[in-house]
């Protein structure tokens, strides 16, 4: 396997090789992660509402483990369809004000499955250039024409829609909140273009579900555009603090996915304990609005403090706050300096982000206190000066 070693050597030389580092939640200290022998303020996870360690979720999972066993034993189309799956999907549809819902193993498989079920050869998919890799891969596997428009550039999208006007089916797909930049899609404009060109619209709410909306439904609900979106996808691995994904839409769309979404058809169902945990997390997401309210305030406060310290903190109001440094080496130096300041800020490098835009992607949680965040900014500034990414 010399070719592997050679390629890995090239990655290492460009500061792009990835490695696995053990990380353990700090007992009794929400918002902290242990690496090595030190507890670090965790500003890198997607546990937006701080639910991953919630005792009520753990209790629901323990009860389900006793009642239903460890695994589903088969796909849902064989013998794996326990009643609790349908009960959860009914609750999800109610939450999303949709006709029906379907649970998938994770967000990646949901996007790959949905896109592959909706389009194929002779069709065209219009995708924002900064969409998640699962969307990009789903389009490639579907064999539809992939028309990528410049990030949030609606005129470019309009041009591409006109260029592919003769496609059999047209699908516009976008992240609601972009995972590495934290800014929003232009959903109102996308809805208008969908109407004008007879396209379907799919929105990935992975990073906006739980964060926006009256009951955490997501950005589409927050903007009053839910009924204009044909397919909603969301995950349980961010705000819900668990694992898995869901898709909501009309009854006919969900029936179609049950029959055509290959990752759903050919995968064992999620363990029943996970389903029970999700159901409890959904209750908390809907009822505990204080988590959402504080997260919004914390995001505003943290961004403002970073800018005052001299950083460019990115646009948007989401809990994703990127600090771009450009080069891969600089991002790694900054990450190491942050760890020396007892802050966990992971370096994000290509291909996750475009070349020349390496960054620290700070990600906030409702478990962070105001004093912690303000103190963190002071330490981030020291780390930035130490790493040479912030002027003295």
PDB file of C-alpha atoms in Angstrom, residues 62-352:
ATOM      1  CA  UNK A  62     -32.285   2.984  30.014  1.00  0.00           C
ATOM      2  CA  UNK A  63     -35.998   2.188  30.256  1.00  0.00           C
ATOM      3  CA  UNK A  64     -36.173   1.423  26.530  1.00  0.00           C
ATOM      4  CA  UNK A  65     -33.103  -0.781  26.719  1.00  0.00           C
ATOM      5  CA  UNK A  66     -34.833  -2.890  29.368  1.00  0.00           C
ATOM      6  CA  UNK A  67     -38.146  -2.962  27.496  1.00  0.00           C
ATOM      7  CA  UNK A  68     -36.942  -3.446  23.913  1.00  0.00           C
ATOM      8  CA  UNK A  69     -33.413  -4.841  24.068  1.00  0.00           C
ATOM      9  CA  UNK A  70     -30.237  -3.524  22.527  1.00  0.00           C
ATOM     10  CA  UNK A  71     -30.973  -3.578  18.810  1.00  0.00           C
ATOM     11  CA  UNK A  72     -33.819  -3.520  16.294  1.00  0.00           C
ATOM     12  CA  UNK A  73     -32.596  -6.740  14.669  1.00  0.00           C
ATOM     13  CA  UNK A  74     -33.479  -5.813  11.079  1.00  0.00           C
ATOM     14  CA  UNK A  75     -34.495  -3.004   8.783  1.00  0.00           C
ATOM     15  CA  UNK A  76     -37.887  -1.466   9.396  1.00  0.00           C
ATOM     16  CA  UNK A  77     -39.233  -3.093   6.245  1.00  0.00           C
ATOM     17  CA  UNK A  78     -38.449  -6.549   7.646  1.00  0.00           C
ATOM     18  CA  UNK A  79     -38.965  -6.971  11.425  1.00  0.00           C
ATOM     19  CA  UNK A  80     -37.332  -3.838  12.856  1.00  0.00           C
ATOM     20  CA  UNK A  81     -40.378  -1.563  12.900  1.00  0.00           C
ATOM     21  CA  UNK A  82     -41.269  -1.351  16.607  1.00  0.00           C
ATOM     22  CA  UNK A  83     -44.318   0.768  17.518  1.00  0.00           C
ATOM     23  CA  UNK A  84     -42.111   3.440  19.127  1.00  0.00           C
ATOM     24  CA  UNK A  85     -40.682   4.356  15.700  1.00  0.00           C
ATOM     25  CA  UNK A  86     -44.071   5.297  14.313  1.00  0.00           C
ATOM     26  CA  UNK A  87     -44.952   7.095  17.547  1.00  0.00           C
ATOM     27  CA  UNK A  88     -41.813   9.216  17.256  1.00  0.00           C
ATOM     28  CA  UNK A  89     -42.525   9.988  13.590  1.00  0.00           C
ATOM     29  CA  UNK A  90     -46.045  11.083  14.513  1.00  0.00           C
ATOM     30  CA  UNK A  91     -44.626  13.431  17.143  1.00  0.00           C
ATOM     31  CA  UNK A  92     -42.052  14.786  14.663  1.00  0.00           C
ATOM     32  CA  UNK A  93     -44.739  15.465  12.042  1.00  0.00           C
ATOM     33  CA  UNK A  94     -46.833  17.273  14.658  1.00  0.00           C
ATOM     34  CA  UNK A  95     -43.820  19.342  15.760  1.00  0.00           C
ATOM     35  CA  UNK A  96     -43.025  20.283  12.177  1.00  0.00           C
ATOM     36  CA  UNK A  97     -46.678  20.872  11.177  1.00  0.00           C
ATOM     37  CA  UNK A  98     -46.143  18.331   8.395  1.00  0.00           C
ATOM     38  CA  UNK A  99     -48.285  15.479   7.161  1.00  0.00           C
ATOM     39  CA  UNK A 100     -45.678  12.789   7.823  1.00  0.00           C
ATOM     40  CA  UNK A 101     -42.117  12.081   8.935  1.00  0.00           C
ATOM     41  CA  UNK A 102     -39.485   9.390   8.474  1.00  0.00           C
ATOM     42  CA  UNK A 103     -36.460   8.634  10.674  1.00  0.00           C
ATOM     43  CA  UNK A 104     -33.056   7.864   9.127  1.00  0.00           C
ATOM     44  CA  UNK A 105     -29.858   6.509  10.673  1.00  0.00           C
ATOM     45  CA  UNK A 106     -28.008   9.850  10.358  1.00  0.00           C
ATOM     46  CA  UNK A 107     -27.978  13.087   8.423  1.00  0.00           C
ATOM     47  CA  UNK A 108     -25.527  11.854   5.805  1.00  0.00           C
ATOM     48  CA  UNK A 109     -27.711   8.880   4.950  1.00  0.00           C
ATOM     49  CA  UNK A 110     -30.836  11.018   4.969  1.00  0.00           C
ATOM     50  CA  UNK A 111     -29.432  13.461   2.418  1.00  0.00           C
ATOM     51  CA  UNK A 112     -28.010  10.712   0.222  1.00  0.00           C
ATOM     52  CA  UNK A 113     -31.276   8.777   0.431  1.00  0.00           C
ATOM     53  CA  UNK A 114     -33.643  11.665  -0.193  1.00  0.00           C
ATOM     54  CA  UNK A 115     -31.717  13.168  -3.108  1.00  0.00           C
ATOM     55  CA  UNK A 116     -31.268   9.762  -4.758  1.00  0.00           C
ATOM     56  CA  UNK A 117     -34.994   9.093  -4.404  1.00  0.00           C
ATOM     57  CA  UNK A 118     -36.082  12.448  -5.839  1.00  0.00           C
ATOM     58  CA  UNK A 119     -33.797  12.765  -8.874  1.00  0.00           C
ATOM     59  CA  UNK A 120     -31.759  10.711 -11.338  1.00  0.00           C
ATOM     60  CA  UNK A 121     -30.484  10.789 -14.907  1.00  0.00           C
ATOM     61  CA  UNK A 122     -32.131  13.530 -16.926  1.00  0.00           C
ATOM     62  CA  UNK A 123     -32.761  15.660 -13.827  1.00  0.00           C
ATOM     63  CA  UNK A 124     -30.856  18.647 -12.437  1.00  0.00           C
ATOM     64  CA  UNK A 125     -29.967  19.541  -8.854  1.00  0.00           C
ATOM     65  CA  UNK A 126     -29.094  23.128  -7.924  1.00  0.00           C
ATOM     66  CA  UNK A 127     -26.874  23.230  -4.859  1.00  0.00           C
ATOM     67  CA  UNK A 128     -25.185  26.039  -2.945  1.00  0.00           C
ATOM     68  CA  UNK A 129     -21.399  25.771  -3.227  1.00  0.00           C
ATOM     69  CA  UNK A 130     -21.057  25.652   0.572  1.00  0.00           C
ATOM     70  CA  UNK A 131     -23.612  22.870   1.128  1.00  0.00           C
ATOM     71  CA  UNK A 132     -22.608  19.947   3.331  1.00  0.00           C
ATOM     72  CA  UNK A 133     -20.600  17.076   1.826  1.00  0.00           C
ATOM     73  CA  UNK A 134     -23.547  14.707   2.288  1.00  0.00           C
ATOM     74  CA  UNK A 135     -25.564  16.804  -0.171  1.00  0.00           C
ATOM     75  CA  UNK A 136     -22.695  16.848  -2.654  1.00  0.00           C
ATOM     76  CA  UNK A 137     -22.279  13.080  -2.381  1.00  0.00           C
ATOM     77  CA  UNK A 138     -26.020  12.493  -2.633  1.00  0.00           C
ATOM     78  CA  UNK A 139     -26.143  14.417  -5.901  1.00  0.00           C
ATOM     79  CA  UNK A 140     -23.156  12.506  -7.299  1.00  0.00           C
ATOM     80  CA  UNK A 141     -24.709   9.155  -6.426  1.00  0.00           C
ATOM     81  CA  UNK A 142     -28.074  10.173  -7.910  1.00  0.00           C
ATOM     82  CA  UNK A 143     -26.445  10.672 -11.353  1.00  0.00           C
ATOM     83  CA  UNK A 144     -28.448  13.843 -11.855  1.00  0.00           C
ATOM     84  CA  UNK A 145     -26.786  16.925 -13.341  1.00  0.00           C
ATOM     85  CA  UNK A 146     -25.099  18.897 -10.562  1.00  0.00           C
ATOM     86  CA  UNK A 147     -25.406  22.671 -11.013  1.00  0.00           C
ATOM     87  CA  UNK A 148     -23.555  24.426  -8.165  1.00  0.00           C
ATOM     88  CA  UNK A 149     -24.313  28.087  -7.641  1.00  0.00           C
ATOM     89  CA  UNK A 150     -22.026  30.555  -5.902  1.00  0.00           C
ATOM     90  CA  UNK A 151     -22.732  30.844  -2.191  1.00  0.00           C
ATOM     91  CA  UNK A 152     -26.052  32.653  -1.665  1.00  0.00           C
ATOM     92  CA  UNK A 153     -25.822  34.120  -5.197  1.00  0.00           C
ATOM     93  CA  UNK A 154     -29.432  34.104  -6.374  1.00  0.00           C
ATOM     94  CA  UNK A 155     -28.655  35.612  -9.764  1.00  0.00           C
ATOM     95  CA  UNK A 156     -26.215  32.787 -10.469  1.00  0.00           C
ATOM     96  CA  UNK A 157     -28.871  30.288  -9.397  1.00  0.00           C
ATOM     97  CA  UNK A 158     -31.414  31.947 -11.681  1.00  0.00           C
ATOM     98  CA  UNK A 159     -28.940  31.672 -14.564  1.00  0.00           C
ATOM     99  CA  UNK A 160     -28.415  27.961 -13.896  1.00  0.00           C
ATOM    100  CA  UNK A 161     -32.157  27.307 -13.635  1.00  0.00           C
ATOM    101  CA  UNK A 162     -32.644  28.939 -17.022  1.00  0.00           C
ATOM    102  CA  UNK A 163     -29.727  26.979 -18.459  1.00  0.00           C
ATOM    103  CA  UNK A 164     -31.271  23.691 -17.311  1.00  0.00           C
ATOM    104  CA  UNK A 165     -34.885  24.627 -18.013  1.00  0.00           C
ATOM    105  CA  UNK A 166     -35.407  21.423 -20.027  1.00  0.00           C
ATOM    106  CA  UNK A 167     -34.407  19.074 -17.208  1.00  0.00           C
ATOM    107  CA  UNK A 168     -37.057  16.472 -16.438  1.00  0.00           C
ATOM    108  CA  UNK A 169     -37.124  17.339 -12.732  1.00  0.00           C
ATOM    109  CA  UNK A 170     -35.438  20.223 -10.944  1.00  0.00           C
ATOM    110  CA  UNK A 171     -34.410  20.161  -7.274  1.00  0.00           C
ATOM    111  CA  UNK A 172     -32.992  23.112  -5.332  1.00  0.00           C
ATOM    112  CA  UNK A 173     -31.234  21.983  -2.160  1.00  0.00           C
ATOM    113  CA  UNK A 174     -29.583  24.071   0.535  1.00  0.00           C
ATOM    114  CA  UNK A 175     -28.388  24.067   4.105  1.00  0.00           C
ATOM    115  CA  UNK A 176     -30.575  26.390   6.182  1.00  0.00           C
ATOM    116  CA  UNK A 177     -27.575  27.416   8.294  1.00  0.00           C
ATOM    117  CA  UNK A 178     -24.209  26.632   6.728  1.00  0.00           C
ATOM    118  CA  UNK A 179     -22.195  24.348   8.960  1.00  0.00           C
ATOM    119  CA  UNK A 180     -18.752  25.948   8.616  1.00  0.00           C
ATOM    120  CA  UNK A 181     -19.724  29.627   8.226  1.00  0.00           C
ATOM    121  CA  UNK A 182     -22.792  29.915  10.421  1.00  0.00           C
ATOM    122  CA  UNK A 183     -24.662  32.172   7.984  1.00  0.00           C
ATOM    123  CA  UNK A 184     -28.173  31.602   6.649  1.00  0.00           C
ATOM    124  CA  UNK A 185     -29.458  30.541   3.263  1.00  0.00           C
ATOM    125  CA  UNK A 186     -31.597  33.088   1.446  1.00  0.00           C
ATOM    126  CA  UNK A 187     -34.717  31.010   1.927  1.00  0.00           C
ATOM    127  CA  UNK A 188     -37.231  33.625   0.820  1.00  0.00           C
ATOM    128  CA  UNK A 189     -35.460  34.090  -2.503  1.00  0.00           C
ATOM    129  CA  UNK A 190     -35.102  30.327  -2.946  1.00  0.00           C
ATOM    130  CA  UNK A 191     -38.836  29.889  -2.482  1.00  0.00           C
ATOM    131  CA  UNK A 192     -39.496  32.538  -5.143  1.00  0.00           C
ATOM    132  CA  UNK A 193     -37.117  30.873  -7.619  1.00  0.00           C
ATOM    133  CA  UNK A 194     -38.658  27.487  -6.893  1.00  0.00           C
ATOM    134  CA  UNK A 195     -42.075  28.875  -7.820  1.00  0.00           C
ATOM    135  CA  UNK A 196     -40.830  30.606 -10.955  1.00  0.00           C
ATOM    136  CA  UNK A 197     -39.072  27.532 -12.328  1.00  0.00           C
ATOM    137  CA  UNK A 198     -41.310  24.692 -11.148  1.00  0.00           C
ATOM    138  CA  UNK A 199     -38.587  23.159  -8.983  1.00  0.00           C
ATOM    139  CA  UNK A 200     -38.719  21.156  -5.780  1.00  0.00           C
ATOM    140  CA  UNK A 201     -37.067  22.696  -2.715  1.00  0.00           C
ATOM    141  CA  UNK A 202     -35.235  20.679  -0.054  1.00  0.00           C
ATOM    142  CA  UNK A 203     -33.805  22.338   3.075  1.00  0.00           C
ATOM    143  CA  UNK A 204     -31.261  20.761   5.421  1.00  0.00           C
ATOM    144  CA  UNK A 205     -32.004  22.061   8.928  1.00  0.00           C
ATOM    145  CA  UNK A 206     -29.203  20.092  10.628  1.00  0.00           C
ATOM    146  CA  UNK A 207     -27.714  23.203  12.257  1.00  0.00           C
ATOM    147  CA  UNK A 208     -30.935  25.216  12.635  1.00  0.00           C
ATOM    148  CA  UNK A 209     -33.314  22.641  14.107  1.00  0.00           C
ATOM    149  CA  UNK A 210     -33.737  23.278  17.814  1.00  0.00           C
ATOM    150  CA  UNK A 211     -32.080  26.688  17.452  1.00  0.00           C
ATOM    151  CA  UNK A 212     -34.749  28.664  15.565  1.00  0.00           C
ATOM    152  CA  UNK A 213     -38.540  28.662  15.527  1.00  0.00           C
ATOM    153  CA  UNK A 214     -41.169  29.065  18.260  1.00  0.00           C
ATOM    154  CA  UNK A 215     -40.652  25.483  19.429  1.00  0.00           C
ATOM    155  CA  UNK A 216     -37.275  24.803  17.852  1.00  0.00           C
ATOM    156  CA  UNK A 217     -38.754  23.678  14.528  1.00  0.00           C
ATOM    157  CA  UNK A 218     -36.008  25.381  12.536  1.00  0.00           C
ATOM    158  CA  UNK A 219     -35.310  28.357  10.335  1.00  0.00           C
ATOM    159  CA  UNK A 220     -38.094  27.690   7.803  1.00  0.00           C
ATOM    160  CA  UNK A 221     -40.711  27.915  10.562  1.00  0.00           C
ATOM    161  CA  UNK A 222     -39.014  30.968  12.044  1.00  0.00           C
ATOM    162  CA  UNK A 223     -39.375  32.760   8.695  1.00  0.00           C
ATOM    163  CA  UNK A 224     -42.913  31.504   8.015  1.00  0.00           C
ATOM    164  CA  UNK A 225     -41.780  29.538   4.948  1.00  0.00           C
ATOM    165  CA  UNK A 226     -42.387  25.985   6.119  1.00  0.00           C
ATOM    166  CA  UNK A 227     -45.298  25.309   3.766  1.00  0.00           C
ATOM    167  CA  UNK A 228     -43.213  26.376   0.756  1.00  0.00           C
ATOM    168  CA  UNK A 229     -40.551  23.700   1.324  1.00  0.00           C
ATOM    169  CA  UNK A 230     -41.154  20.262  -0.196  1.00  0.00           C
ATOM    170  CA  UNK A 231     -38.698  18.285   1.933  1.00  0.00           C
ATOM    171  CA  UNK A 232     -37.242  19.179   5.326  1.00  0.00           C
ATOM    172  CA  UNK A 233     -34.264  17.265   6.703  1.00  0.00           C
ATOM    173  CA  UNK A 234     -32.997  17.613  10.254  1.00  0.00           C
ATOM    174  CA  UNK A 235     -30.709  15.738  12.612  1.00  0.00           C
ATOM    175  CA  UNK A 236     -30.802  14.500  16.179  1.00  0.00           C
ATOM    176  CA  UNK A 237     -27.022  14.789  16.586  1.00  0.00           C
ATOM    177  CA  UNK A 238     -26.826  18.532  17.204  1.00  0.00           C
ATOM    178  CA  UNK A 239     -29.520  20.303  19.225  1.00  0.00           C
ATOM    179  CA  UNK A 240     -31.063  16.995  20.322  1.00  0.00           C
ATOM    180  CA  UNK A 241     -27.755  15.715  21.690  1.00  0.00           C
ATOM    181  CA  UNK A 242     -28.241  12.210  20.279  1.00  0.00           C
ATOM    182  CA  UNK A 243     -27.927  10.461  16.913  1.00  0.00           C
ATOM    183  CA  UNK A 244     -30.023  10.015  13.806  1.00  0.00           C
ATOM    184  CA  UNK A 245     -31.993  12.189  11.399  1.00  0.00           C
ATOM    185  CA  UNK A 246     -35.524  12.867  10.231  1.00  0.00           C
ATOM    186  CA  UNK A 247     -37.283  13.940   7.055  1.00  0.00           C
ATOM    187  CA  UNK A 248     -40.703  15.598   7.026  1.00  0.00           C
ATOM    188  CA  UNK A 249     -43.020  16.374   4.164  1.00  0.00           C
ATOM    189  CA  UNK A 250     -46.299  15.333   2.590  1.00  0.00           C
ATOM    190  CA  UNK A 251     -47.644  11.811   2.997  1.00  0.00           C
ATOM    191  CA  UNK A 252     -46.865  11.034  -0.641  1.00  0.00           C
ATOM    192  CA  UNK A 253     -43.244  12.175  -0.237  1.00  0.00           C
ATOM    193  CA  UNK A 254     -42.744   9.969   2.827  1.00  0.00           C
ATOM    194  CA  UNK A 255     -44.407   6.985   1.097  1.00  0.00           C
ATOM    195  CA  UNK A 256     -42.055   7.553  -1.825  1.00  0.00           C
ATOM    196  CA  UNK A 257     -38.989   7.614   0.430  1.00  0.00           C
ATOM    197  CA  UNK A 258     -40.036   4.393   2.188  1.00  0.00           C
ATOM    198  CA  UNK A 259     -40.016   2.734  -1.228  1.00  0.00           C
ATOM    199  CA  UNK A 260     -37.131   4.531  -2.957  1.00  0.00           C
ATOM    200  CA  UNK A 261     -34.598   5.826  -0.397  1.00  0.00           C
ATOM    201  CA  UNK A 262     -31.938   3.132  -0.471  1.00  0.00           C
ATOM    202  CA  UNK A 263     -30.165   4.039   2.812  1.00  0.00           C
ATOM    203  CA  UNK A 264     -33.514   3.668   4.582  1.00  0.00           C
ATOM    204  CA  UNK A 265     -34.467   0.431   2.849  1.00  0.00           C
ATOM    205  CA  UNK A 266     -31.135  -1.337   3.271  1.00  0.00           C
ATOM    206  CA  UNK A 267     -30.162  -0.263   6.804  1.00  0.00           C
ATOM    207  CA  UNK A 268     -30.995  -1.804  10.153  1.00  0.00           C
ATOM    208  CA  UNK A 269     -33.305   0.437  12.148  1.00  0.00           C
ATOM    209  CA  UNK A 270     -31.805   2.646  14.838  1.00  0.00           C
ATOM    210  CA  UNK A 271     -31.663   0.951  18.266  1.00  0.00           C
ATOM    211  CA  UNK A 272     -34.932   1.367  20.217  1.00  0.00           C
ATOM    212  CA  UNK A 273     -33.092   3.081  23.075  1.00  0.00           C
ATOM    213  CA  UNK A 274     -31.952   5.809  20.679  1.00  0.00           C
ATOM    214  CA  UNK A 275     -35.542   6.289  19.499  1.00  0.00           C
ATOM    215  CA  UNK A 276     -36.745   6.618  23.095  1.00  0.00           C
ATOM    216  CA  UNK A 277     -33.984   9.127  23.843  1.00  0.00           C
ATOM    217  CA  UNK A 278     -34.943  11.165  20.783  1.00  0.00           C
ATOM    218  CA  UNK A 279     -38.587  11.222  21.868  1.00  0.00           C
ATOM    219  CA  UNK A 280     -37.581  12.634  25.262  1.00  0.00           C
ATOM    220  CA  UNK A 281     -35.191  15.129  23.638  1.00  0.00           C
ATOM    221  CA  UNK A 282     -38.005  16.286  21.355  1.00  0.00           C
ATOM    222  CA  UNK A 283     -40.148  16.985  24.419  1.00  0.00           C
ATOM    223  CA  UNK A 284     -37.333  19.052  25.926  1.00  0.00           C
ATOM    224  CA  UNK A 285     -36.661  20.928  22.670  1.00  0.00           C
ATOM    225  CA  UNK A 286     -40.321  21.899  22.401  1.00  0.00           C
ATOM    226  CA  UNK A 287     -40.850  22.839  26.048  1.00  0.00           C
ATOM    227  CA  UNK A 288     -37.578  24.356  27.281  1.00  0.00           C
ATOM    228  CA  UNK A 289     -37.477  27.550  25.238  1.00  0.00           C
ATOM    229  CA  UNK A 290     -35.107  29.135  27.770  1.00  0.00           C
ATOM    230  CA  UNK A 291     -32.253  27.075  26.284  1.00  0.00           C
ATOM    231  CA  UNK A 292     -32.944  28.504  22.823  1.00  0.00           C
ATOM    232  CA  UNK A 293     -33.307  32.041  24.158  1.00  0.00           C
ATOM    233  CA  UNK A 294     -30.024  31.929  26.051  1.00  0.00           C
ATOM    234  CA  UNK A 295     -28.206  30.343  23.105  1.00  0.00           C
ATOM    235  CA  UNK A 296     -29.322  33.235  20.873  1.00  0.00           C
ATOM    236  CA  UNK A 297     -28.116  35.775  23.440  1.00  0.00           C
ATOM    237  CA  UNK A 298     -24.844  33.895  23.999  1.00  0.00           C
ATOM    238  CA  UNK A 299     -24.194  33.831  20.234  1.00  0.00           C
ATOM    239  CA  UNK A 300     -24.722  37.596  19.994  1.00  0.00           C
ATOM    240  CA  UNK A 301     -22.575  38.299  23.045  1.00  0.00           C
ATOM    241  CA  UNK A 302     -19.721  36.014  21.945  1.00  0.00           C
ATOM    242  CA  UNK A 303     -19.584  37.446  18.409  1.00  0.00           C
ATOM    243  CA  UNK A 304     -19.561  41.009  19.703  1.00  0.00           C
ATOM    244  CA  UNK A 305     -16.776  40.247  22.189  1.00  0.00           C
ATOM    245  CA  UNK A 306     -14.644  38.565  19.522  1.00  0.00           C
ATOM    246  CA  UNK A 307     -15.025  41.564  17.213  1.00  0.00           C
ATOM    247  CA  UNK A 308     -14.117  43.933  20.012  1.00  0.00           C
ATOM    248  CA  UNK A 309     -10.993  41.831  20.595  1.00  0.00           C
ATOM    249  CA  UNK A 310      -9.985  42.341  16.947  1.00  0.00           C
ATOM    250  CA  UNK A 311     -11.246  39.166  15.237  1.00  0.00           C
ATOM    251  CA  UNK A 312     -13.409  38.893  12.144  1.00  0.00           C
ATOM    252  CA  UNK A 313     -16.145  36.707  13.613  1.00  0.00           C
ATOM    253  CA  UNK A 314     -18.229  35.921  10.545  1.00  0.00           C
ATOM    254  CA  UNK A 315     -21.755  36.941   9.626  1.00  0.00           C
ATOM    255  CA  UNK A 316     -24.966  35.528  11.006  1.00  0.00           C
ATOM    256  CA  UNK A 317     -26.645  34.990  14.345  1.00  0.00           C
ATOM    257  CA  UNK A 318     -26.224  31.238  14.726  1.00  0.00           C
ATOM    258  CA  UNK A 319     -24.151  29.490  17.418  1.00  0.00           C
ATOM    259  CA  UNK A 320     -21.527  28.715  14.737  1.00  0.00           C
ATOM    260  CA  UNK A 321     -18.861  31.432  14.905  1.00  0.00           C
ATOM    261  CA  UNK A 322     -15.936  30.991  12.488  1.00  0.00           C
ATOM    262  CA  UNK A 323     -12.626  32.812  12.840  1.00  0.00           C
ATOM    263  CA  UNK A 324     -10.809  32.520   9.511  1.00  0.00           C
ATOM    264  CA  UNK A 325      -7.007  32.451   9.536  1.00  0.00           C
ATOM    265  CA  UNK A 326      -6.316  31.333   5.948  1.00  0.00           C
ATOM    266  CA  UNK A 327      -3.416  28.875   6.034  1.00  0.00           C
ATOM    267  CA  UNK A 328      -3.503  25.338   7.396  1.00  0.00           C
ATOM    268  CA  UNK A 329      -0.376  25.804   9.528  1.00  0.00           C
ATOM    269  CA  UNK A 330      -1.828  28.965  11.071  1.00  0.00           C
ATOM    270  CA  UNK A 331      -5.058  27.161  11.955  1.00  0.00           C
ATOM    271  CA  UNK A 332      -3.141  24.355  13.659  1.00  0.00           C
ATOM    272  CA  UNK A 333      -0.959  26.834  15.567  1.00  0.00           C
ATOM    273  CA  UNK A 334      -4.029  28.708  16.717  1.00  0.00           C
ATOM    274  CA  UNK A 335      -5.722  25.485  17.828  1.00  0.00           C
ATOM    275  CA  UNK A 336      -2.636  24.466  19.844  1.00  0.00           C
ATOM    276  CA  UNK A 337      -2.433  27.915  21.437  1.00  0.00           C
ATOM    277  CA  UNK A 338      -6.107  27.677  22.381  1.00  0.00           C
ATOM    278  CA  UNK A 339      -5.509  24.337  24.049  1.00  0.00           C
ATOM    279  CA  UNK A 340      -2.673  25.927  26.042  1.00  0.00           C
ATOM    280  CA  UNK A 341      -5.327  28.404  27.222  1.00  0.00           C
ATOM    281  CA  UNK A 342      -7.592  25.453  28.157  1.00  0.00           C
ATOM    282  CA  UNK A 343     -10.006  26.054  25.284  1.00  0.00           C
ATOM    283  CA  UNK A 344     -10.998  23.368  22.795  1.00  0.00           C
ATOM    284  CA  UNK A 345     -11.082  25.036  19.378  1.00  0.00           C
ATOM    285  CA  UNK A 346     -10.538  22.546  16.566  1.00  0.00           C
ATOM    286  CA  UNK A 347      -8.801  23.612  13.348  1.00  0.00           C
ATOM    287  CA  UNK A 348     -11.037  23.175  10.289  1.00  0.00           C
ATOM    288  CA  UNK A 349      -9.077  22.727   7.060  1.00  0.00           C
ATOM    289  CA  UNK A 350      -9.691  21.693   3.428  1.00  0.00           C
ATOM    290  CA  UNK A 351     -11.485  19.782   2.076  1.00  0.00           C
ATOM    291  CA  UNK A 352     -14.052  20.592   4.773  1.00  0.00           C
TER     292      UNK A 352
END
